[in-house]
Amino acid sequence: MSLKRQLFLASVLMLLIPWAGLKFVLELDNALRAQALQQLEEKGARLAELAGDFMLGAPVVTSGDALYADSTTQFPKVDGFTTTWPGFRDHEEQLPWQSRPGQENLRWLATSNNRYLYLLVQKRNQGLRPFNPSQPEQPHDRVELVLVPPPGQLESGQPKQWLIRTTAPGTHVPALIDGNPAQTDRQIEVAWEDLGSRWQLELRMPLPAPGSRLGFQTGQPGESTDTEGTSLAPPPLLVQRNTALERALARQLSNGQQATLLEPAGWITAHSQTENTVPATDFDDLSASQILEQITLNVLRSLVRLYQPKPKPLATTHHQLHTGGLPEHHLVQQEGTVWLATEHTFFGGRTLFLKQSMNQLLSVSGSALGSVLARSLLIILALTLALLGYASWLSWRIARLQQLVSASVDDDGRILESLPPARSRDELGQLQQHFGHMVSRLQSYNHYLESFSRKLSHELKTPVAVVRSSLENLAHSHSEQERQQYLERASSAAERLRRILNSMSEAARLEQSFDQADKEHFDLAEVVSQACAAYQQVDPHHQHHCDVPDTPCPLLGSPEMLVQMLDKLVDNARDFTPENGLISVHLEQDPEHYIIVVFNQGSSLPVNPGVDIFGAFVSKREGKAEGHLGQGLLIVRLIAEFHSGRIDAQNQYLNGIDGVAFRVIIPRLPNEPRTAP
């Protein structure tokens, strides 16, 4: 799997954070709903008790046939038109008209304030037919109005009746008491207008007492009036909004709550509400991050609603509300808004319907934690994009490094060019740097391999030629002395060939011997001292100096290999040390290591930084030693690494003498006693 896909999977796993946050928000929403429902039940019980005190003695409306009067604080102008009617906006069809099923041609509106009752009656599909006093029996439109006061307030035990008819459209239409043209009720103001395809009557009368019955009927003399309007016998109950109760309920409600008082027939006699205090923010005032946060919050709220129980829709009109019983989760939907609702029944079968806007609860659960989740989701999305971008950048750098490495080597394994230096200092930059060093070493190694055949041919050419010429001369020699001379010459050349071949395979045999070598405890100072004593005897042409500590230097390793290592270092020193020059072997110790220093007087190290003098087939003798293929220092490095050590070389100025010092650093045993160097 590629690095980009791995980082993508890691980014996807980070989405578990908002998922867990959503689960927590859903649990919080359930807890808030349960707590809000309990508080709503307690408040509903108190409000029901309050409403019972206000409605004590008021008649209970159990019939659906009633004349409903809405409440208003305005004083509509009695002109026969709807333009001044409460709630009128652009079209009269938006008003909450009342009518009977099947009799939509006759419809009416009723509203009241603290002083008057206003009634608006409209007869559609028929123009106004005025009353002609000279021909009273001629058909004309008339409205009969009857008011029955509540029990205990009847005057002479009879209801009040009025007859309304007009000789022409306009205002100041008289209301005839009991139909008597000589008795006009001046407390009732009437206006009647002819609108062409319909007529419209508007009247104002003193506000009837609560519990009164009010009815009207329209028609013409001699026609049956029971089929239109509201029946006069008995007139329907006048249902009015209790404004005092509405004000009392409004003082008890919290933000986002509504309380509705319902009669048994569903008529709304009181309705109070408080506005939702969730502030509205102007879109132009939001920053880009705030816009994204609002979008995320809206999505979160939609998810919360998605996991909530399905609310029950309520059948409601402007005048009536039928709940039909609340579901177990107490969630209802009305006019597109979801509410948490409770019902409380009190005296007479009346119901107090209390509901709390779910937007208010979602404002708490969604805004409190939703804002955190929204920001965390945005951060996760940003991190995901950043990780994908970083993965793409890493993939590009790795691909580029791969191309550079591939371009530096041809199909035959030859190094074509070196890698450019890395610009960055991170791990990939270090990897490119190591690849560059590796390519440089391989280039040097390939260069030596390419010249190896030439060097080997040069080294083998002379002894082979000596052997061939000696054998040819041996065939033509006549004396025993000549034959012996040629045989010795051929034997010497064969010995040179043997040394060359042994040098080529010595390093390989040494590496193989590491697997079978057994380490033992020995005194390194004694081994170095004995080896130095032998060097002076076999090499009288140089000055040998040896300096070892007087105290034992215990070490776990192979003394034979260490002697071989010293032999190679001293042999290398002889090749580069002039006659009577100094070769010094020094053993010192610090708290953690033994340090063997072999110093030789003479030439300095090569200045080419790409040459590793401890590598294979590296030799700088340039013809000084025949048959030498540059394996000595390689063997020294292998033996040092076998003892967990390392080797380095540097030019050194020692006691007024220029030369080269080779250092072999070998760790001491962990349990060795620490002595001062």
XYZ file of C-alpha atoms in Angstrom:
677
model
C 0.000 0.000 0.000
C 1.370 3.387 -0.983
C 2.229 6.078 1.536
C -0.581 8.280 0.204
C -3.183 5.555 0.776
C -1.885 4.866 4.265
C -2.183 8.549 5.196
C -5.636 8.645 3.580
C -6.773 5.714 5.742
C -5.334 7.441 8.796
C -7.274 10.577 7.865
C -10.491 8.585 7.415
C -10.022 7.050 10.848
C -9.910 10.577 12.247
C -13.565 10.915 11.207
C -14.396 8.669 14.152
C -13.976 11.779 16.303
C -17.014 13.672 14.886
C -18.974 10.387 14.758
C -18.397 9.891 18.474
C -19.253 13.544 19.011
C -22.528 13.089 17.109
C -23.397 10.119 19.300
C -22.711 12.227 22.352
C -24.861 15.081 21.011
C -27.729 12.635 20.361
C -27.476 11.298 23.904
C -27.333 14.870 25.192
C -30.404 15.741 23.114
C -32.337 12.812 24.637
C -31.308 13.897 28.125
C -32.268 17.524 27.452
C -35.640 16.455 26.023
C -36.349 14.291 29.061
C -35.406 17.126 31.405
C -37.347 19.700 29.366
C -40.411 17.419 29.315
C -40.316 17.083 33.093
C -40.055 20.855 33.515
C -42.802 21.344 30.945
C -45.102 18.956 32.836
C -44.541 20.837 36.085
C -45.118 24.234 34.476
C -48.172 22.964 32.598
C -49.762 21.807 35.858
C -49.245 25.262 37.383
C -50.597 27.034 34.300
C -53.641 24.745 34.199
C -54.415 25.675 37.789
C -54.038 29.355 36.890
C -56.316 28.985 33.859
C -58.934 27.202 35.982
C -59.103 30.207 38.304
C -59.577 32.606 35.368
C -62.192 30.467 33.590
C -64.221 29.750 36.714
C -67.872 30.338 35.902
C -67.334 30.709 32.121
C -69.590 28.443 29.999
C -67.940 25.346 28.549
C -68.117 25.106 24.762
C -68.804 21.501 23.850
C -70.295 22.116 20.407
C -68.450 22.753 17.199
C -71.189 25.201 16.101
C -70.064 28.501 17.571
C -69.344 32.052 16.554
C -65.640 32.611 17.231
C -64.391 36.123 17.940
C -60.666 36.692 17.795
C -59.029 39.297 20.021
C -57.430 42.504 18.830
C -56.127 45.779 20.227
C -57.123 47.734 17.121
C -60.294 49.671 16.323
C -61.236 48.747 12.747
C -63.037 51.404 10.735
C -66.611 50.394 9.953
C -66.680 51.091 6.216
C -67.766 47.770 4.712
C -64.281 46.930 3.484
C -61.536 44.560 4.793
C -58.569 46.902 4.410
C -58.701 48.000 8.062
C -59.526 44.544 9.409
C -56.910 43.035 11.819
C -54.564 40.696 10.000
C -55.258 42.042 6.507
C -52.112 42.227 4.377
C -52.400 42.083 0.603
C -55.492 39.998 -0.055
C -58.664 39.262 1.845
C -58.295 35.539 1.182
C -55.487 35.512 3.742
C -57.957 36.376 6.522
C -59.209 33.546 8.793
C -62.774 33.390 7.399
C -65.390 31.184 9.031
C -68.118 29.332 7.164
C -70.251 26.230 7.296
C -69.347 23.157 5.197
C -71.219 23.319 1.910
C -72.141 26.986 2.399
C -68.864 28.686 1.456
C -70.788 31.463 -0.357
C -71.578 32.920 3.054
C -68.592 33.540 5.301
C -67.871 35.817 8.217
C -65.214 37.184 10.578
C -65.585 38.261 14.213
C -63.117 40.061 16.458
C -63.332 41.956 19.717
C -61.377 44.349 21.893
C -62.097 45.583 25.360
C -65.052 47.721 24.174
C -66.632 46.449 20.950
C -67.432 43.334 18.971
C -66.850 43.596 15.206
C -68.651 41.351 12.704
C -67.843 41.150 8.986
C -70.278 39.178 6.772
C -69.677 38.481 3.083
C -72.155 37.003 0.583
C -70.370 35.864 -2.562
C -71.713 35.200 -6.085
C -74.473 37.753 -5.543
C -74.633 41.533 -5.748
C -76.522 43.705 -3.254
C -80.279 44.055 -3.738
C -81.307 47.220 -1.777
C -84.588 47.823 0.053
C -87.228 49.960 -1.719
C -89.425 51.757 0.897
C -92.144 52.374 -1.711
C -92.338 48.693 -2.495
C -91.474 46.920 0.788
C -92.598 43.527 -0.535
C -90.088 43.630 -3.376
C -87.177 41.126 -2.866
C -84.191 42.694 -1.104
C -81.217 41.539 1.038
C -81.574 41.618 4.797
C -79.637 40.421 7.833
C -81.329 39.381 11.068
C -79.162 39.523 14.213
C -80.008 38.026 17.623
C -78.133 38.258 20.939
C -78.961 36.044 23.923
C -77.216 37.230 27.114
C -75.856 34.612 29.506
C -78.169 33.192 32.163
C -78.892 35.719 34.931
C -78.470 38.732 32.630
C -81.618 38.423 30.511
C -83.797 41.552 30.312
C -87.498 40.676 30.511
C -86.505 37.135 29.664
C -86.219 37.906 25.956
C -83.196 38.007 23.635
C -82.346 41.104 21.623
C -83.084 41.074 17.890
C -82.195 43.478 15.086
C -83.143 43.738 11.433
C -80.578 45.256 9.076
C -81.504 46.390 5.547
C -80.332 49.274 3.367
C -81.744 51.395 0.591
C -78.268 51.976 -0.913
C -74.672 50.850 -0.286
C -72.731 52.905 2.213
C -72.242 53.610 5.888
C -74.713 54.538 8.652
C -77.029 51.689 7.837
C -79.722 51.514 10.569
C -80.153 48.484 12.837
C -83.885 48.176 13.506
C -84.735 46.823 16.960
C -87.125 43.860 16.578
C -87.579 44.951 12.937
C -89.463 48.104 13.910
C -88.571 50.937 11.479
C -89.342 53.440 14.219
C -86.755 51.997 16.645
C -83.128 52.247 15.596
C -80.305 51.013 17.845
C -77.703 53.774 17.686
C -75.127 51.647 19.605
C -74.774 49.435 16.550
C -72.833 50.946 13.646
C -73.363 49.229 10.287
C -71.813 49.662 6.813
C -72.975 47.727 3.739
C -71.110 47.738 0.432
C -71.887 46.308 -2.990
C -68.694 44.895 -4.550
C -70.268 43.773 -7.822
C -70.005 40.001 -7.607
C -70.591 40.039 -3.856
C -71.830 42.210 -1.042
C -70.137 42.823 2.279
C -71.596 43.975 5.618
C -69.572 45.228 8.579
C -70.993 46.156 11.978
C -69.798 47.218 15.383
C -71.735 46.628 18.595
C -71.019 46.846 22.321
C -69.005 43.869 23.547
C -71.434 41.186 24.777
C -70.890 39.605 28.178
C -68.936 36.336 28.321
C -71.206 33.356 27.763
C -73.560 35.208 25.447
C -75.050 33.655 22.331
C -74.953 35.539 19.051
C -76.416 34.535 15.705
C -77.342 36.023 12.369
C -79.047 34.938 9.190
C -79.300 36.403 5.700
C -81.971 36.147 3.060
C -84.946 37.859 1.477
C -88.563 38.217 2.600
C -90.461 34.983 2.057
C -87.288 32.860 1.654
C -86.148 30.144 4.077
C -83.185 31.368 6.081
C -82.254 28.198 7.914
C -79.987 27.043 5.128
C -77.627 30.023 5.173
C -75.577 31.804 7.777
C -75.959 30.826 11.398
C -79.267 29.610 12.746
C -81.268 31.928 15.016
C -82.972 29.199 17.047
C -80.998 28.675 19.163
C -78.138 31.076 18.299
C -74.606 29.669 18.630
C -72.423 30.451 21.617
C -70.117 33.417 21.212
C -66.566 32.202 21.879
C -64.175 35.026 22.773
C -60.460 35.088 23.566
C -59.708 35.772 27.233
C -57.114 38.564 27.012
C -56.616 38.763 30.780
C -55.743 35.060 30.882
C -53.403 35.482 27.895
C -51.476 38.219 29.692
C -51.251 36.103 32.850
C -49.985 33.091 30.883
C -47.430 35.186 28.962
C -45.803 36.254 32.227
C -45.242 32.599 33.186
C -43.769 31.371 29.897
C -40.078 30.930 29.125
C -38.282 31.559 25.847
C -39.639 29.550 22.937
C -42.800 28.365 24.776
C -46.466 28.615 23.785
C -49.573 27.981 25.909
C -53.010 27.405 24.389
C -56.306 27.008 26.264
C -58.767 24.750 24.424
C -62.455 24.200 24.947
C -63.704 20.589 24.732
C -64.807 21.296 21.128
C -61.261 22.501 20.272
C -61.997 26.250 20.258
C -58.983 28.363 21.263
C -59.995 30.697 24.096
C -56.483 31.831 25.055
C -53.113 31.709 23.344
C -49.833 33.144 24.654
C -46.297 32.776 23.381
C -42.795 34.135 23.796
C -40.393 34.726 20.976
C -37.430 32.426 20.435
C -34.324 34.222 21.646
C -31.954 32.510 19.222
C -30.315 35.573 17.647
C -30.425 35.990 13.917
C -27.104 36.866 12.344
C -26.762 38.938 9.223
C -25.111 36.920 6.489
C -23.010 39.886 5.391
C -21.465 40.149 8.875
C -20.153 36.568 8.859
C -16.619 35.624 7.942
C -15.781 32.653 5.734
C -14.997 30.442 8.754
C -18.230 31.496 10.462
C -20.214 30.675 7.319
C -18.690 27.200 7.226
C -19.399 26.829 10.931
C -23.045 27.813 10.460
C -23.403 25.359 7.578
C -21.933 22.601 9.724
C -24.226 23.526 12.615
C -27.275 23.368 10.349
C -26.171 19.962 9.095
C -25.677 18.817 12.681
C -29.130 20.029 13.679
C -30.608 18.231 10.681
C -28.864 15.042 11.797
C -30.233 15.467 15.327
C -33.743 15.882 13.917
C -33.169 12.860 11.690
C -32.430 10.650 14.697
C -35.265 12.090 16.778
C -38.633 10.289 16.906
C -41.023 11.310 14.131
C -43.287 14.113 15.419
C -47.068 13.875 15.195
C -48.642 16.461 12.844
C -51.477 18.510 14.376
C -54.678 19.426 12.540
C -55.054 23.088 13.330
C -56.870 26.179 12.096
C -56.846 29.754 13.284
C -59.812 29.058 15.547
C -59.571 25.418 16.561
C -56.942 22.877 17.524
C -57.517 19.126 17.807
C -54.568 17.251 19.336
C -56.162 13.799 19.390
C -53.836 12.775 22.204
C -50.070 13.195 22.357
C -47.605 10.454 21.333
C -45.337 8.802 23.871
C -42.357 10.946 22.889
C -44.491 14.159 23.160
C -43.164 15.530 19.874
C -45.648 17.301 17.588
C -45.324 19.264 14.383
C -47.320 22.395 13.736
C -46.888 24.764 10.805
C -43.521 23.209 9.929
C -42.066 23.585 13.448
C -41.331 20.701 15.822
C -42.488 21.144 19.429
C -42.205 19.275 22.692
C -45.782 19.369 24.049
C -47.818 18.444 27.129
C -51.575 18.399 27.774
C -53.303 19.209 31.075
C -57.064 18.768 31.512
C -58.920 20.679 34.201
C -62.496 21.721 35.141
C -65.167 21.256 32.457
C -62.990 19.200 30.123
C -60.898 22.193 29.111
C -57.297 21.502 28.101
C -54.147 23.534 28.555
C -51.792 22.717 25.688
C -48.196 23.754 26.523
C -45.343 23.327 24.028
C -41.645 24.126 23.842
C -39.850 24.831 20.567
C -37.295 22.160 19.720
C -35.193 24.840 18.058
C -34.504 26.189 21.535
C -33.298 22.789 22.737
C -31.302 22.235 19.573
C -29.810 25.637 20.184
C -28.433 24.350 23.483
C -27.295 20.889 22.386
C -26.326 21.948 18.870
C -24.604 25.230 19.604
C -22.866 24.213 22.827
C -21.243 21.039 21.529
C -22.080 21.423 17.882
C -19.790 24.392 17.575
C -16.932 22.332 18.983
C -17.750 19.426 16.679
C -18.135 21.720 13.713
C -14.736 23.268 14.309
C -13.166 19.880 14.960
C -14.671 18.578 11.707
C -13.263 21.544 9.830
C -9.889 20.974 11.465
C -10.026 17.272 10.559
C -10.888 18.100 6.964
C -8.023 20.582 6.860
C -5.675 18.001 8.405
C -6.873 15.414 5.893
C -6.088 17.734 2.996
C -2.768 18.646 4.598
C -1.866 14.975 5.089
C -2.833 14.125 1.526
C -0.812 17.071 0.269
C 2.125 16.071 2.460
C 1.826 12.468 1.255
C 1.805 13.676 -2.356
C 4.874 15.785 -1.650
C 6.643 12.842 -0.018
C 5.649 10.562 -2.897
C 7.017 13.115 -5.356
C 10.289 13.362 -3.448
C 10.627 9.578 -3.220
C 9.821 9.214 -6.929
C 12.369 11.931 -7.723
C 15.003 10.186 -5.598
C 14.188 6.935 -7.359
C 14.610 8.626 -10.736
C 17.936 10.129 -9.683
C 19.226 6.759 -8.459
C 17.967 5.015 -11.606
C 19.554 7.655 -13.829
C 22.914 7.283 -12.080
C 23.235 3.584 -12.977
C 22.905 2.058 -16.440
C 21.570 -1.374 -17.294
C 25.058 -2.916 -17.022
C 25.559 -1.597 -13.480
C 27.986 1.186 -14.413
C 27.772 4.414 -12.432
C 27.008 7.189 -14.910
C 26.929 10.232 -12.632
C 26.795 11.213 -8.989
C 23.626 12.263 -7.158
C 23.165 16.009 -6.575
C 23.469 17.158 -2.956
C 20.258 17.154 -0.910
C 18.686 20.531 -0.129
C 16.501 19.423 2.785
C 17.768 18.237 6.165
C 15.012 15.751 6.969
C 15.133 11.963 6.750
C 14.588 11.912 2.986
C 17.349 14.460 2.577
C 19.652 12.291 4.700
C 18.592 9.265 2.659
C 19.484 11.098 -0.547
C 22.806 12.088 1.011
C 23.512 8.464 1.971
C 22.533 7.351 -1.506
C 24.910 9.965 -2.886
C 27.746 8.663 -0.721
C 26.895 5.114 -1.696
C 26.873 6.023 -5.371
C 30.200 7.823 -4.953
C 31.742 4.781 -3.280
C 30.274 2.495 -5.903
C 31.635 4.813 -8.570
C 35.105 4.589 -7.032
C 34.700 0.853 -6.676
C 33.535 0.485 -10.273
C 36.425 2.640 -11.382
C 38.786 0.301 -9.600
C 37.028 -2.761 -11.014
C 37.313 -1.302 -14.492
C 41.040 -0.808 -13.937
C 41.365 -4.102 -12.045
C 41.918 -6.167 -15.191
C 44.593 -3.728 -16.318
C 46.278 -3.765 -12.902
C 45.980 -7.536 -12.613
C 47.314 -7.949 -16.147
C 50.160 -5.636 -15.284
C 50.924 -7.543 -12.090
C 50.697 -10.966 -13.741
C 52.429 -10.049 -16.967
C 55.943 -9.914 -15.513
C 55.971 -13.208 -13.537
C 54.212 -15.038 -16.398
C 56.756 -13.666 -18.872
C 59.569 -14.681 -16.523
C 58.192 -18.213 -16.258
C 57.690 -18.511 -20.032
C 61.147 -17.152 -20.885
C 62.813 -19.315 -18.214
C 61.138 -22.430 -19.595
C 62.136 -21.519 -23.155
C 65.714 -20.859 -22.115
C 65.690 -24.041 -20.056
C 65.007 -26.033 -23.210
C 68.020 -24.518 -24.957
C 70.435 -24.542 -22.028
C 73.466 -26.832 -22.192
C 74.960 -26.663 -18.740
C 73.593 -27.648 -15.420
C 74.349 -24.228 -14.023
C 72.208 -22.492 -16.647
C 69.320 -24.901 -16.118
C 69.493 -24.307 -12.352
C 69.473 -20.584 -12.894
C 66.378 -20.741 -15.121
C 64.596 -23.017 -12.689
C 65.235 -20.629 -9.801
C 64.015 -17.722 -11.888
C 60.780 -19.591 -12.801
C 60.271 -20.622 -9.183
C 60.644 -17.019 -8.024
C 58.080 -15.842 -10.588
C 55.675 -18.610 -9.545
C 56.040 -17.494 -5.916
C 55.098 -13.982 -6.941
C 52.005 -15.357 -8.669
C 51.105 -17.250 -5.505
C 51.413 -14.127 -3.351
C 49.174 -12.191 -5.725
C 46.472 -14.877 -5.673
C 46.737 -15.282 -1.900
C 46.309 -11.533 -1.441
C 43.168 -11.630 -3.564
C 41.544 -14.349 -1.465
C 42.908 -13.389 1.965
C 40.077 -10.963 2.820
C 37.387 -13.429 1.721
C 38.939 -16.198 3.844
C 39.151 -13.827 6.804
C 35.429 -12.981 6.636
C 34.589 -16.680 6.453
C 36.801 -17.403 9.452
C 34.757 -14.999 11.618
C 31.956 -17.546 11.790
C 34.217 -20.201 13.327
C 36.380 -17.915 15.460
C 36.134 -18.337 19.238
C 36.724 -15.338 21.458
C 38.869 -15.670 24.563
C 40.083 -13.483 27.401
C 43.639 -12.190 26.994
C 45.874 -9.276 27.892
C 45.974 -6.851 24.997
C 49.064 -5.069 26.348
C 51.059 -8.309 26.350
C 49.979 -9.200 22.784
C 50.936 -5.753 21.451
C 54.259 -5.825 23.316
C 55.248 -9.247 21.901
C 54.294 -8.261 18.366
C 56.347 -5.061 18.537
C 59.433 -7.008 19.707
C 59.257 -9.154 16.563
C 58.897 -6.168 14.186
C 62.279 -4.723 15.219
C 64.028 -8.033 14.584
C 62.604 -8.597 11.078
C 62.932 -4.975 9.956
C 66.335 -3.468 10.776
C 65.849 -0.686 8.181
C 63.346 1.327 10.294
C 63.201 2.635 13.848
C 60.478 0.802 15.734
C 59.076 2.205 18.981
C 56.490 0.527 21.218
C 54.602 2.062 24.169
C 52.112 -0.067 26.168
C 50.652 0.412 29.701
C 52.274 -1.336 32.623
C 48.902 -2.531 33.889
C 47.024 -5.435 32.259
C 44.521 -4.605 29.525
C 41.985 -7.470 29.573
C 39.957 -7.972 26.402
C 37.574 -10.585 25.016
C 38.465 -11.415 21.428
C 40.931 -13.210 19.164
C 44.613 -12.439 19.861
C 45.688 -14.082 16.566
C 43.463 -11.750 14.557
C 44.703 -8.711 16.474
C 48.307 -9.730 15.742
C 47.339 -10.083 12.068
C 45.780 -6.625 12.223
C 48.990 -5.160 13.683
C 51.040 -6.942 11.011
C 48.979 -5.328 8.261
C 49.249 -1.875 9.842
C 53.027 -2.187 10.346
C 53.496 -3.630 6.815
C 51.530 -0.687 5.425
C 53.703 1.689 7.491
C 56.913 0.132 6.105
C 55.777 0.733 2.524
C 55.331 4.461 3.149
C 58.160 5.071 5.668
C 61.594 6.104 4.336
C 64.683 4.184 5.399
C 65.574 4.775 9.066
C 62.175 6.430 9.506
C 60.079 6.066 12.675
C 57.294 3.490 13.097
C 55.562 3.796 16.473
C 52.969 1.473 18.067
C 51.156 2.977 21.058
C 48.444 1.408 23.227
C 46.378 3.684 25.455
C 43.097 3.360 27.307
C 40.241 5.571 28.465
C 37.246 4.687 30.683
C 35.381 3.071 27.774
C 37.886 2.052 25.077
C 41.327 0.708 24.158
C 43.085 2.747 21.475
C 45.890 1.250 19.349
C 47.812 3.953 17.433
C 50.273 3.043 14.639
C 52.238 6.075 13.495
C 54.634 6.099 10.558
C 56.892 8.864 9.372
C 56.540 9.811 5.749
C 53.907 10.656 3.176
C 50.468 12.004 4.070
C 46.999 10.635 3.355
C 45.375 11.178 -0.076
C 43.384 14.392 -0.354
C 40.603 12.894 -2.526
C 37.524 12.781 -0.222
C 35.823 10.138 -2.385
C 38.556 7.547 -1.715
C 38.013 5.119 1.157
C 41.484 3.758 2.002
C 39.872 1.024 4.125
C 37.839 -0.287 1.175
C 38.524 -3.229 -1.093
C 41.104 -3.026 -3.910
C 42.374 0.385 -2.869
C 46.108 0.966 -3.129
C 48.163 4.148 -3.388
C 51.605 2.572 -3.693
C 51.876 3.272 -7.407
C 54.351 0.535 -8.162
C 56.341 0.523 -4.943
C 55.310 -3.005 -4.048
C 54.802 -5.525 -6.769
C 51.811 -7.826 -6.434
C 50.020 -5.594 -3.950
C 46.259 -5.327 -4.638
C 45.174 -3.067 -1.722
C 43.726 -5.666 0.666
C 45.720 -4.849 3.821
C 43.685 -1.995 5.281
C 40.452 -3.784 4.343
C 41.566 -6.708 6.513
C 42.406 -4.263 9.327
C 38.861 -2.787 9.176
C 37.242 -6.239 9.167
C 39.201 -7.366 12.240
C 38.385 -4.116 14.100
C 34.664 -4.527 13.330
C 34.827 -8.158 14.507
C 35.876 -6.770 17.908
C 33.022 -4.156 17.792
C 35.545 -1.432 17.102
C 36.363 1.026 14.364
C 39.416 2.438 12.597
C 40.345 5.857 11.299
C 43.426 7.585 9.895
C 44.671 11.124 9.987
C 47.782 13.150 9.235
C 49.711 13.847 12.447
C 52.685 15.857 13.610
C 54.462 13.873 16.325
C 57.555 15.195 18.120
C 58.572 17.328 15.152
C 57.944 14.520 12.630
C 55.247 14.570 9.938
C 53.422 11.347 9.294
C 50.199 9.377 9.373
C 48.518 7.844 12.423
C 46.098 4.927 12.196
C 43.821 4.484 15.234
C 41.996 1.269 16.131
C 39.359 1.926 18.836
C 38.023 -1.192 20.596
C 35.412 -1.122 23.417
C 36.447 -2.483 26.793
C 34.559 -5.215 28.612
C 31.607 -3.955 30.743
C 32.957 -5.593 33.921
C 36.584 -4.557 33.445
C 38.110 -2.484 36.225
C 38.452 1.158 35.212
C 42.045 2.364 35.474
C 43.470 5.699 34.663
C 45.085 5.874 31.216
